Coordinates of C-alpha atoms in Angstrom, one line a residue:
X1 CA 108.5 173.3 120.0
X2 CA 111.6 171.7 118.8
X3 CA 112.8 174.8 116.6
X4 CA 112.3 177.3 119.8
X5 CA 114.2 174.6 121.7
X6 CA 117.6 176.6 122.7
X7 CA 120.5 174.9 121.9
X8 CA 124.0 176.1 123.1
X9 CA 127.3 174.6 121.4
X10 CA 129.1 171.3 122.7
X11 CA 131.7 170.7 120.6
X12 CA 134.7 168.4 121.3
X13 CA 138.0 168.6 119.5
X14 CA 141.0 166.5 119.6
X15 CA 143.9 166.8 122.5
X16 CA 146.6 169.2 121.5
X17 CA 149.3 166.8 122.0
X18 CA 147.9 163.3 120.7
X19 CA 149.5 160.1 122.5
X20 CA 152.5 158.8 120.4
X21 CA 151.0 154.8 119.8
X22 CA 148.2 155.9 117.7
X23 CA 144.7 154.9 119.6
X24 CA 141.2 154.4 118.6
X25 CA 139.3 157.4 117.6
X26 CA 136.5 158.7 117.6
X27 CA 134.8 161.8 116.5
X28 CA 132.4 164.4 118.5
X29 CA 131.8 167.2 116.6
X30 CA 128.2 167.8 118.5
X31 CA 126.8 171.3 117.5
X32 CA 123.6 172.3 118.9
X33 CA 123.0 175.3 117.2
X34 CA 122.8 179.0 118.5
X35 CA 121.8 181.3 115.9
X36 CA 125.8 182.4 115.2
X37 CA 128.2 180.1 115.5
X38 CA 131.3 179.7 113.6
X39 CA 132.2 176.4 111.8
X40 CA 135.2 174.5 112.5
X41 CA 136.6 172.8 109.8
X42 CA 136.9 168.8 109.7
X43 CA 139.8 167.3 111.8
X44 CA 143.2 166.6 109.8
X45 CA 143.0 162.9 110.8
X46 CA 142.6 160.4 108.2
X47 CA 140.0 157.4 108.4
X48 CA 142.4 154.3 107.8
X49 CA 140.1 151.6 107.4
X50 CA 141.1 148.1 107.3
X51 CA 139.0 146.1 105.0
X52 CA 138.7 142.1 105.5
X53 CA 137.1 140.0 102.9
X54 CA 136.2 136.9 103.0
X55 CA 133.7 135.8 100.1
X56 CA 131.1 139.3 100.4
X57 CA 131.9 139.9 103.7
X58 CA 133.6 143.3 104.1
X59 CA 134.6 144.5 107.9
X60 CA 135.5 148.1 108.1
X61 CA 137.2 149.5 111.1
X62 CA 137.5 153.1 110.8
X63 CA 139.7 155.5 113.0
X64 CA 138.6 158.6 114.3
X65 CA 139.1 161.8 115.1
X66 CA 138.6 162.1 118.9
X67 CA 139.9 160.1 121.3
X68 CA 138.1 157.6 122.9
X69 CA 139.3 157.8 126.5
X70 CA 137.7 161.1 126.3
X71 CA 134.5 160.2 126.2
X72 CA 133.0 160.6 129.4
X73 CA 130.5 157.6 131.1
X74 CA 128.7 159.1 134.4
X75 CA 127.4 156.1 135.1
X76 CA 124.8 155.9 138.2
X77 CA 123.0 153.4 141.1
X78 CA 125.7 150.2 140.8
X79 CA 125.0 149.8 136.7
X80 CA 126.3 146.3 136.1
X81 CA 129.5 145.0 135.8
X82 CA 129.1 144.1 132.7
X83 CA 128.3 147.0 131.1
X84 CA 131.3 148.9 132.8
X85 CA 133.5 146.1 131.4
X86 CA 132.1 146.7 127.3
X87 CA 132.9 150.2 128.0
X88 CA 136.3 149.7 129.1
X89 CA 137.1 148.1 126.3
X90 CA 135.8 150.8 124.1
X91 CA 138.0 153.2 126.1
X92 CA 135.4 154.9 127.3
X93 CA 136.4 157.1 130.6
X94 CA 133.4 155.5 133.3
X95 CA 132.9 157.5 136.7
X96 CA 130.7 155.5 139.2
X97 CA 128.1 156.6 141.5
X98 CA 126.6 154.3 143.2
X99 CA 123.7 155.7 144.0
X100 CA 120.8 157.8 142.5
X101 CA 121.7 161.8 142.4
X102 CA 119.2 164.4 143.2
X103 CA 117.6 167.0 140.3
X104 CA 120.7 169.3 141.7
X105 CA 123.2 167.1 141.8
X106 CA 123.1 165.4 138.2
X107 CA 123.0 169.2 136.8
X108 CA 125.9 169.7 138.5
X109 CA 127.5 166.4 137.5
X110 CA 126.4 166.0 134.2
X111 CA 128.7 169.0 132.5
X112 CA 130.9 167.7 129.8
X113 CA 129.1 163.8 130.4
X114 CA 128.7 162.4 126.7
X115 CA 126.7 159.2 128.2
X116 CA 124.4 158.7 131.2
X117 CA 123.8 155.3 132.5
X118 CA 121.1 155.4 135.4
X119 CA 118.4 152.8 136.5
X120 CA 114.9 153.4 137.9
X121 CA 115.7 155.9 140.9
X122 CA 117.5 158.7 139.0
X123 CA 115.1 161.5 137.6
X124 CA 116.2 162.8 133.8
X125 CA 114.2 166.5 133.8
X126 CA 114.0 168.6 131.3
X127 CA 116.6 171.0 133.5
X128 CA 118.8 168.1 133.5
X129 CA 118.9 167.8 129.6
X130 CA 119.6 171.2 129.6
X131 CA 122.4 171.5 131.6
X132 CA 123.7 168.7 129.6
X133 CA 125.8 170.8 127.2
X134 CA 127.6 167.5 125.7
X135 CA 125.3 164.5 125.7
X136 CA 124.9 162.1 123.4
X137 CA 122.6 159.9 124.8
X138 CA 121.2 158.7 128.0
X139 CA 121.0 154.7 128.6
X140 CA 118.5 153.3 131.5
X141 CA 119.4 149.9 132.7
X142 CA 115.9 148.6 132.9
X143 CA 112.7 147.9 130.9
X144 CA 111.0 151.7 132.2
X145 CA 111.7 154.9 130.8
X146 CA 109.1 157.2 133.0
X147 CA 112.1 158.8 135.0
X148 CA 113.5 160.4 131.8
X149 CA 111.7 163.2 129.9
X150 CA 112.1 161.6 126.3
X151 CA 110.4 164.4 124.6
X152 CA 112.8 166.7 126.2
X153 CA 116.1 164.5 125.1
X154 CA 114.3 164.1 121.6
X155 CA 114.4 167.8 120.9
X156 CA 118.0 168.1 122.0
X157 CA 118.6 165.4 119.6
X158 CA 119.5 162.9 122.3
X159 CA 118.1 159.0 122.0
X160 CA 117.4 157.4 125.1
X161 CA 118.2 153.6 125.0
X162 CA 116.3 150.5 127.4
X163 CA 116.4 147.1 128.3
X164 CA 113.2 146.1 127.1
X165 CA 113.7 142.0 126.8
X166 CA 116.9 141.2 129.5
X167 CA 114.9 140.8 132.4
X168 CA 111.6 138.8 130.9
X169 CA 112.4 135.4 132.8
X170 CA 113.2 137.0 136.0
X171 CA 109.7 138.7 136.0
X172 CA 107.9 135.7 134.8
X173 CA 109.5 133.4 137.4
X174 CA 108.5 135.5 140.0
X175 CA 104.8 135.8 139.0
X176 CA 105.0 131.8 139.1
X177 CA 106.5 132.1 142.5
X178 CA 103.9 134.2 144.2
X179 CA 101.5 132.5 142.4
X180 CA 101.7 129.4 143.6
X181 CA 102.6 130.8 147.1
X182 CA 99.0 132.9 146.8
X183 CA 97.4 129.3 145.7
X184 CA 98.8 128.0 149.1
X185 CA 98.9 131.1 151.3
X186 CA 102.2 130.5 152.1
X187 CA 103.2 134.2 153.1
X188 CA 100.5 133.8 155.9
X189 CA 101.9 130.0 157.0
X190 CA 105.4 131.9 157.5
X191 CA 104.3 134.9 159.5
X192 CA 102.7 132.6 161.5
X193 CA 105.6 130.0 162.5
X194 CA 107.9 133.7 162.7
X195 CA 105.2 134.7 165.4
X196 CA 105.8 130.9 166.9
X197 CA 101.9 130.3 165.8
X198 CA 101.8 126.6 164.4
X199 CA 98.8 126.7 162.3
X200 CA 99.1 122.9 160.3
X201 CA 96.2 123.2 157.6
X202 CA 94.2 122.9 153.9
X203 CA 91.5 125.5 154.4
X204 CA 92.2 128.0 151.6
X205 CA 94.8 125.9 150.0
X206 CA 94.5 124.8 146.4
X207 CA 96.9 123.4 143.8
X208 CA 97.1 125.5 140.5
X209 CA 97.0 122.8 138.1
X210 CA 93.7 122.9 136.3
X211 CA 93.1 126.9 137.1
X212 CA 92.9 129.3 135.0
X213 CA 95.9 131.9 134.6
X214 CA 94.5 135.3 133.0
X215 CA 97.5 137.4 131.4
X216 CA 96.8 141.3 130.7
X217 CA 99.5 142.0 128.0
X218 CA 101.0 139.2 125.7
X219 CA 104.5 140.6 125.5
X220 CA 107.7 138.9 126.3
X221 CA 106.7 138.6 130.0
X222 CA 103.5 137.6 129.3
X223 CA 104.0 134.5 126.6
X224 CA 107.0 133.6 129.5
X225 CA 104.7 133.7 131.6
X226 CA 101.7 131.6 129.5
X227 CA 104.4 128.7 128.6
X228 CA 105.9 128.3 131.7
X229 CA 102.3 128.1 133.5
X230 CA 101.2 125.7 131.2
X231 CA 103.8 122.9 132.1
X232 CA 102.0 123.4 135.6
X233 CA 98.7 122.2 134.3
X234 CA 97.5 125.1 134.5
X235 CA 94.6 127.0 131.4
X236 CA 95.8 130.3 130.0
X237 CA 94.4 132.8 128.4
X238 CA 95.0 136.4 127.7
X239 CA 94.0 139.6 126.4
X240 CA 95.7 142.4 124.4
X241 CA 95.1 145.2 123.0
X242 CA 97.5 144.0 119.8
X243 CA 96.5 140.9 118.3
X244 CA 99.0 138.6 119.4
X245 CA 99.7 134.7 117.8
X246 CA 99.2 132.3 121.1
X247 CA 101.6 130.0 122.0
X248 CA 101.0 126.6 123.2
X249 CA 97.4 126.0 124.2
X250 CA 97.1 129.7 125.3
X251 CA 93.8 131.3 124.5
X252 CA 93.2 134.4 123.3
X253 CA 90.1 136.8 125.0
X254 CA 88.4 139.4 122.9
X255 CA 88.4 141.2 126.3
X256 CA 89.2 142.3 129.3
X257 CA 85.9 141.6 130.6
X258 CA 86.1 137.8 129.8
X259 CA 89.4 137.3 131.0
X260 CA 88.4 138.7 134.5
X261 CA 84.8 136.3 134.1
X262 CA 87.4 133.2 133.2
X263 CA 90.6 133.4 135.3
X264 CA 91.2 132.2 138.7
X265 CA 94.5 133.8 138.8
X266 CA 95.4 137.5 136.9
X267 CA 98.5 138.8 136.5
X268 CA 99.0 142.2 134.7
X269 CA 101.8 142.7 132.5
X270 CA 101.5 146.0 130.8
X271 CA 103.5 149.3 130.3
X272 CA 102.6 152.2 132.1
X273 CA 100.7 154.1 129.4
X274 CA 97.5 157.0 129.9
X275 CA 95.6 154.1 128.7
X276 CA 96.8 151.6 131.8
X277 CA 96.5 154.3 134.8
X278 CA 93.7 153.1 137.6
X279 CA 93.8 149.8 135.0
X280 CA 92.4 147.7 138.1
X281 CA 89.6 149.8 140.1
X282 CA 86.6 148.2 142.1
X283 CA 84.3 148.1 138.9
X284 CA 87.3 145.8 137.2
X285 CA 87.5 144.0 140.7
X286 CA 83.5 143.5 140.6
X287 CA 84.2 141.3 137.4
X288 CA 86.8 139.0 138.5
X289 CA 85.6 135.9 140.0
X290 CA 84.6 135.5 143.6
X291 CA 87.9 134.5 145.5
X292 CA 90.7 135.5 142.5
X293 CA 94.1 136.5 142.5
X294 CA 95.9 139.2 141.3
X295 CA 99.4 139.7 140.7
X296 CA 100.6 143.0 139.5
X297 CA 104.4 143.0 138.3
X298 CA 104.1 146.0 136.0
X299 CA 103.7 149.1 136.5
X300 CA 102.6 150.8 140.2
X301 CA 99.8 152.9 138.7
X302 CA 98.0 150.3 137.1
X303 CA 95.9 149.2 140.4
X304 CA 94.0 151.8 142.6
X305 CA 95.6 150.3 145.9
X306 CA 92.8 151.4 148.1
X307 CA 90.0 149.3 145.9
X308 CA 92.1 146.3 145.9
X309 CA 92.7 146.9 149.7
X310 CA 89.1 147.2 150.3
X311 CA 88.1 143.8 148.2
X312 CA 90.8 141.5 149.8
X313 CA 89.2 142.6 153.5
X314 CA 85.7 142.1 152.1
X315 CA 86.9 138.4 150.8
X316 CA 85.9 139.7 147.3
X317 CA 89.6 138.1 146.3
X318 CA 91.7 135.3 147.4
X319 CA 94.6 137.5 147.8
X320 CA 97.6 139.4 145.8
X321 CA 100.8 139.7 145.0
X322 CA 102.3 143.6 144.2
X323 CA 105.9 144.1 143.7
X324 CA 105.2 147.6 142.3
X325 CA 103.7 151.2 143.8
X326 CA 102.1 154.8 142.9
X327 CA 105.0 155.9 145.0
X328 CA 108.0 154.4 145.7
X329 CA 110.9 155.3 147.9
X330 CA 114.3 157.0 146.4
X331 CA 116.6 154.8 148.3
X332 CA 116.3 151.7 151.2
X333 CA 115.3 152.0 154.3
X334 CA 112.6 152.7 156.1
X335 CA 109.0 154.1 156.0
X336 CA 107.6 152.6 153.4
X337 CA 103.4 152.7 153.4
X338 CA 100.8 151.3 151.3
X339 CA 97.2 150.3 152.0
X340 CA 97.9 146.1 151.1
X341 CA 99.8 146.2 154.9
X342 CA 98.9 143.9 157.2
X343 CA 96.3 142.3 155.2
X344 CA 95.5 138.6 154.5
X345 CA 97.5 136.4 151.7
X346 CA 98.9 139.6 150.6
X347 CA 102.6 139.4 149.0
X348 CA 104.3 142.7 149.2
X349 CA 107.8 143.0 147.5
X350 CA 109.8 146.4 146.7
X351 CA 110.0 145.8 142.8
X352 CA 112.5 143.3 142.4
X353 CA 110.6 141.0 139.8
X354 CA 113.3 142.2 137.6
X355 CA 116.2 141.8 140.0
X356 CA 118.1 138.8 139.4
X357 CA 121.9 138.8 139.1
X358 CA 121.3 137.3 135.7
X359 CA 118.9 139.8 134.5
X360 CA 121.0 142.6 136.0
X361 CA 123.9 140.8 133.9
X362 CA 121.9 141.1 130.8
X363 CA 120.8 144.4 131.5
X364 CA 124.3 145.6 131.3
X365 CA 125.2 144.1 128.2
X366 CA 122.1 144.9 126.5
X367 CA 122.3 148.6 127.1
X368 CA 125.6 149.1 127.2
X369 CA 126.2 147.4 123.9
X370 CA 123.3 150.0 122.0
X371 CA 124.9 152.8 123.7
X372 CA 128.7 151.9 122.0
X373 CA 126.6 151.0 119.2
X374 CA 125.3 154.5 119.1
X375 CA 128.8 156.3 119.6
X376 CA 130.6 154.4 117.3
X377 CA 128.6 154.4 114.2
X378 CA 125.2 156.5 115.3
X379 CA 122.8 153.6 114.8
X380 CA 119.9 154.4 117.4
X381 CA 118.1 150.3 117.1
X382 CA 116.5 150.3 120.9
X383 CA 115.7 154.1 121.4
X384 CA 112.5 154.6 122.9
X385 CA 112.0 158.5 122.0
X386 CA 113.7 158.4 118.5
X387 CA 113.7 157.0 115.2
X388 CA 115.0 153.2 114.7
X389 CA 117.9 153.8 112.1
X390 CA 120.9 151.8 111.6
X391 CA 123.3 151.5 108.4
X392 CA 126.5 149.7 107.3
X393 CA 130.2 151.7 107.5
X394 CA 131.0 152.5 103.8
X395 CA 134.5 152.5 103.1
X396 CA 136.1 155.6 102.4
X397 CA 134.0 158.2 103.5
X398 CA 132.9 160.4 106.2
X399 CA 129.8 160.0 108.4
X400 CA 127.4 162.7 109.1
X401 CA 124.8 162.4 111.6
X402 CA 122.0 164.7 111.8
X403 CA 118.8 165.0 114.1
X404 CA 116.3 167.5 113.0
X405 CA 112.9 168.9 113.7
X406 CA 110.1 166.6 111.4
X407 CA 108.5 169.7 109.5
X408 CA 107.3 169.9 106.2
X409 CA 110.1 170.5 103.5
X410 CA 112.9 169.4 105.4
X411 CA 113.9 166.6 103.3
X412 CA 113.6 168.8 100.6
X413 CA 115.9 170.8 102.3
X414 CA 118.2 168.2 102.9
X415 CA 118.5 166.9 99.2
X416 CA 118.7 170.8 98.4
X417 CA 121.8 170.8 100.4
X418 CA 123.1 167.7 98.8
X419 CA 123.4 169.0 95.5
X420 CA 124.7 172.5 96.2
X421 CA 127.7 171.4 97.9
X422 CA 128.2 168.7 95.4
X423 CA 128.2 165.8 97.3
X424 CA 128.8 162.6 96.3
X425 CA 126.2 160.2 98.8
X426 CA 127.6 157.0 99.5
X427 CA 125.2 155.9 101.1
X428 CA 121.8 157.3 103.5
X429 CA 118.9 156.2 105.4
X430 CA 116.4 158.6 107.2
X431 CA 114.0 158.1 109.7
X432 CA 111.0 160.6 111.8
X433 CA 108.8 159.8 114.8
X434 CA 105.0 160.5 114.9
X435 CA 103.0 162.5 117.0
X436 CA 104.1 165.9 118.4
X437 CA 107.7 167.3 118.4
X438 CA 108.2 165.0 115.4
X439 CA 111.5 164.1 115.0
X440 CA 113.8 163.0 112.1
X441 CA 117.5 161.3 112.3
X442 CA 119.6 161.3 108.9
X443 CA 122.5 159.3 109.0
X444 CA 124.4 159.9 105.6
X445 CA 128.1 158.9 104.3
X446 CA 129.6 161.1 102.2
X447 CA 132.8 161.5 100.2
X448 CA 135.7 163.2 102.0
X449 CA 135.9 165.9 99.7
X450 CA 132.6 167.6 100.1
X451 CA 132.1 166.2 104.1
X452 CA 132.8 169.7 105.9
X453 CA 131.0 171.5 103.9
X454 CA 127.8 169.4 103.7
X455 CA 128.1 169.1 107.5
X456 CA 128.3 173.0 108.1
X457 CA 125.3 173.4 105.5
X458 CA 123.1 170.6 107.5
X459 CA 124.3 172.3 110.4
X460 CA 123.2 175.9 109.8
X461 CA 119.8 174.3 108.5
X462 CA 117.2 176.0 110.5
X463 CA 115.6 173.1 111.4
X464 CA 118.4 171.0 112.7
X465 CA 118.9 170.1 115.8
X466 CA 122.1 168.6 116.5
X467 CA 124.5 167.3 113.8
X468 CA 127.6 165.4 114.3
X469 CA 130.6 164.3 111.9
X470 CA 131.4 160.7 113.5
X471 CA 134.5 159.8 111.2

């Protein structure tokens, strides 16, 4: 599917009348390859590197070809601060939106945009990548990547970056939050005094020191999670489906099935995965014990709504927090509907776990650091739809970057390619994905002499994708 993928030309080229005060540079020579296409030859700039040593440190600071101020940031929905800040001082040119753009309106507004910021709202289609005739790579300021088709931006040779990790405490304090309002059915207590009801009493109230916290996924929220319910008293175990090293006195299950028979409290922290769809339905509910809690802060279709509905009017649970949907709304206001309404020691909350103004902080630096990371020297560490592949400047030479389709005898190819245009290889590190529409990324420094050349050849490669001379 990749090598049927059509892919028309972006190329960039320098201004015609460069600035006098020489800036920084940078090169985007981005060919997506139409069947003819003619070659333009490497830029006339020079790399002037400035090399530092101190003991075997070397720092190299290469110039480029393109200007920086003409690379193009659409960024979308109020990205961070901080992000907009690291990419003014790359030079990047940053246009705003502060809200999420319709399917329509980002195919209109993404012509000539080399990187997308967006958040959870905005929708990446395939028909969006498309019309995308010069992106390098799309950025999403939070941990999900469901809104963008990543198999779509993989064959167009475009990585697609996340905050996996900046947000963790923010979840996990949360989940303590609700937990502990769930233990003491605080939510109802305030509804109450808003509705003028005084309603001073301990049925249904319990401390949550000496329960038992059940975690479903022992990632970065989860052990937050496990240590910080621990220095409430409280017993933890948890189950997944990686074998994970506990921390503290956690306790790991050999399933699902006895976390549900142990915990008094469960709170899922899992991606949203074929495997984790309808997760929590009333034959998982039937296993939990009589008068639990569960907190789901992960992803919306992990819980059939209507079972969990059903078992918190029965009694069959204590009550729960959700601070995620099947379905949720585009933008705020209202309208909103869900089956958990209205009911008993239920906590409702339009996914914020993750939104903090320190998380959202983080966020931006996170992201927008891998995305000038990208740009600048083509490393893709963070990508969720691409291969992980990062490697050191090397002084004096040019930078090729090339994505291609993962078939057999490509390398082959490659090295073919190597040695017929003579080039000298500095330096090189490859890397493929798994799984269908197999992708690989080559990032390879070369010796000035033989860099056009090699680039045009890798280029007209029938199995490239996109290739790229950075400096």
């Amino acid at each position: 599917p990749l090598q049927n993928t059509p892919r028309p030309l972006s190329q960039s080229s320098p201004d015609a009348n460069p600035p006098s005060s020489p800036p920084t540079f940078l090169s985007i020579h981005t060919q997506q390859r139409p069947p003819t296409m003619p070659f333009t030859e490497l830029d006339q700039a020079r790399e002037k590197s400035l090399h530092l040593s101190s003991g075997s440190l070397e720092i190299i600071t290469p110039t480029y070809s393109f200007p920086k101020s003409s690379i193009k940031v659409l960024m979308l929905e109020k990205v961070h601060q901080t992000a907009v800040d690291i990419f003014a001082k790359e030079a990047f040119d940053c246009i705003q939106v502060p809200t999420a753009l319709s399917e329509a309106d980002l195919i209109e507004q993404i012509k000539d945009v080399h990187i997308l910021c967006i958040r959870s709202k905005t929708v990446v289609s395939a028909a969006v990548i498309e019309a995308a005739n010069r992106l390098l790579c799309v950025g999403c300021f939070c941990i999900g990547t469901d809104q963008v088709d990543l198999f779509a931006a993989a064959a167009r040779g475009i990585p697609v970056f996340n905050a996996p990790f900046a947000n963790t405490r923010s979840v996990a304090e949360l989940a303590i939050g609700e937990l502990i309002c769930l233990a003491r059915r605080l939510g109802d207590r305030s509804r109450d005094m808003h509705a003028g009801v005084w309603k001073k009493s301990a049925e249904g109230s319990v401390e949550v020191r000496g329960k038992t916290l059940g975690i479903v996924g022992y990632g970065h929220i989860g052990t937050q999670l496990s240590i910080m319910a621990e220095a409430l008293g409280m017993s933890v175990v948890f189950y997944d489906i990686v074998p994970k090293l506990p921390l503290g006195n956690a306790v790991a299950l050999e399933s699902i099935g006895e976390l549900f028979a142990a915990a008094d409290f469960v709170s899922l922290h899992v991606p949203n995965t074929p495997a984790t769809k309808n997760m929590i339905t009333a034959k998982e509910i039937e296993q939990m014990k009589p008068g639990a809690f569960l907190l789901n802060l992960a992803r919306g279709k992990v819980v059939d709504l209507d079972a969990l509905a059903a078992a918190l009017r029965s009694g069959r649970l204590g009550g729960a927090a959700v601070d995620v949907f099947p379905e949720e709304p585009k933008s705020n206001g209202p309208g909103f509907e869900t089956p958990l309404q209205g009911l008993d020691n239920v906590i409702l909350t339009p996914h914020v776990a993750g939104s903090t103004a320190e998380a959202q902080a983080m966020i931006g630096i996170e992201v927008a650091a891998v995305l000038s990371g990208f740009v600048n020297s083509g490393s893709t560490v963070g990508s969720v739809n691409f291969p992980t592949v990062s490697l050191p400047l090397t002084r004096g030479t040019h930078r090729i970057l090339n994505a291609h389709a993962n078939v057999p005898g490509v390398l082959r190819d490659i090295n073919t390619i190597f040695a017929q245009t003579g080039a000298n290889v500095r330096a090189q590190v490859l890397g493929t994905t798994d799984g269908e529409g197999s992708v690989g990324y080559l990032i390879v420094d070369v010796e000035k002499d033989t860099a056009a050349e090699t680039k045009k050849a890798l280029y007209d490669c029938p199995h490239s994708i996109k290739t790229r001379i950075l400096f």
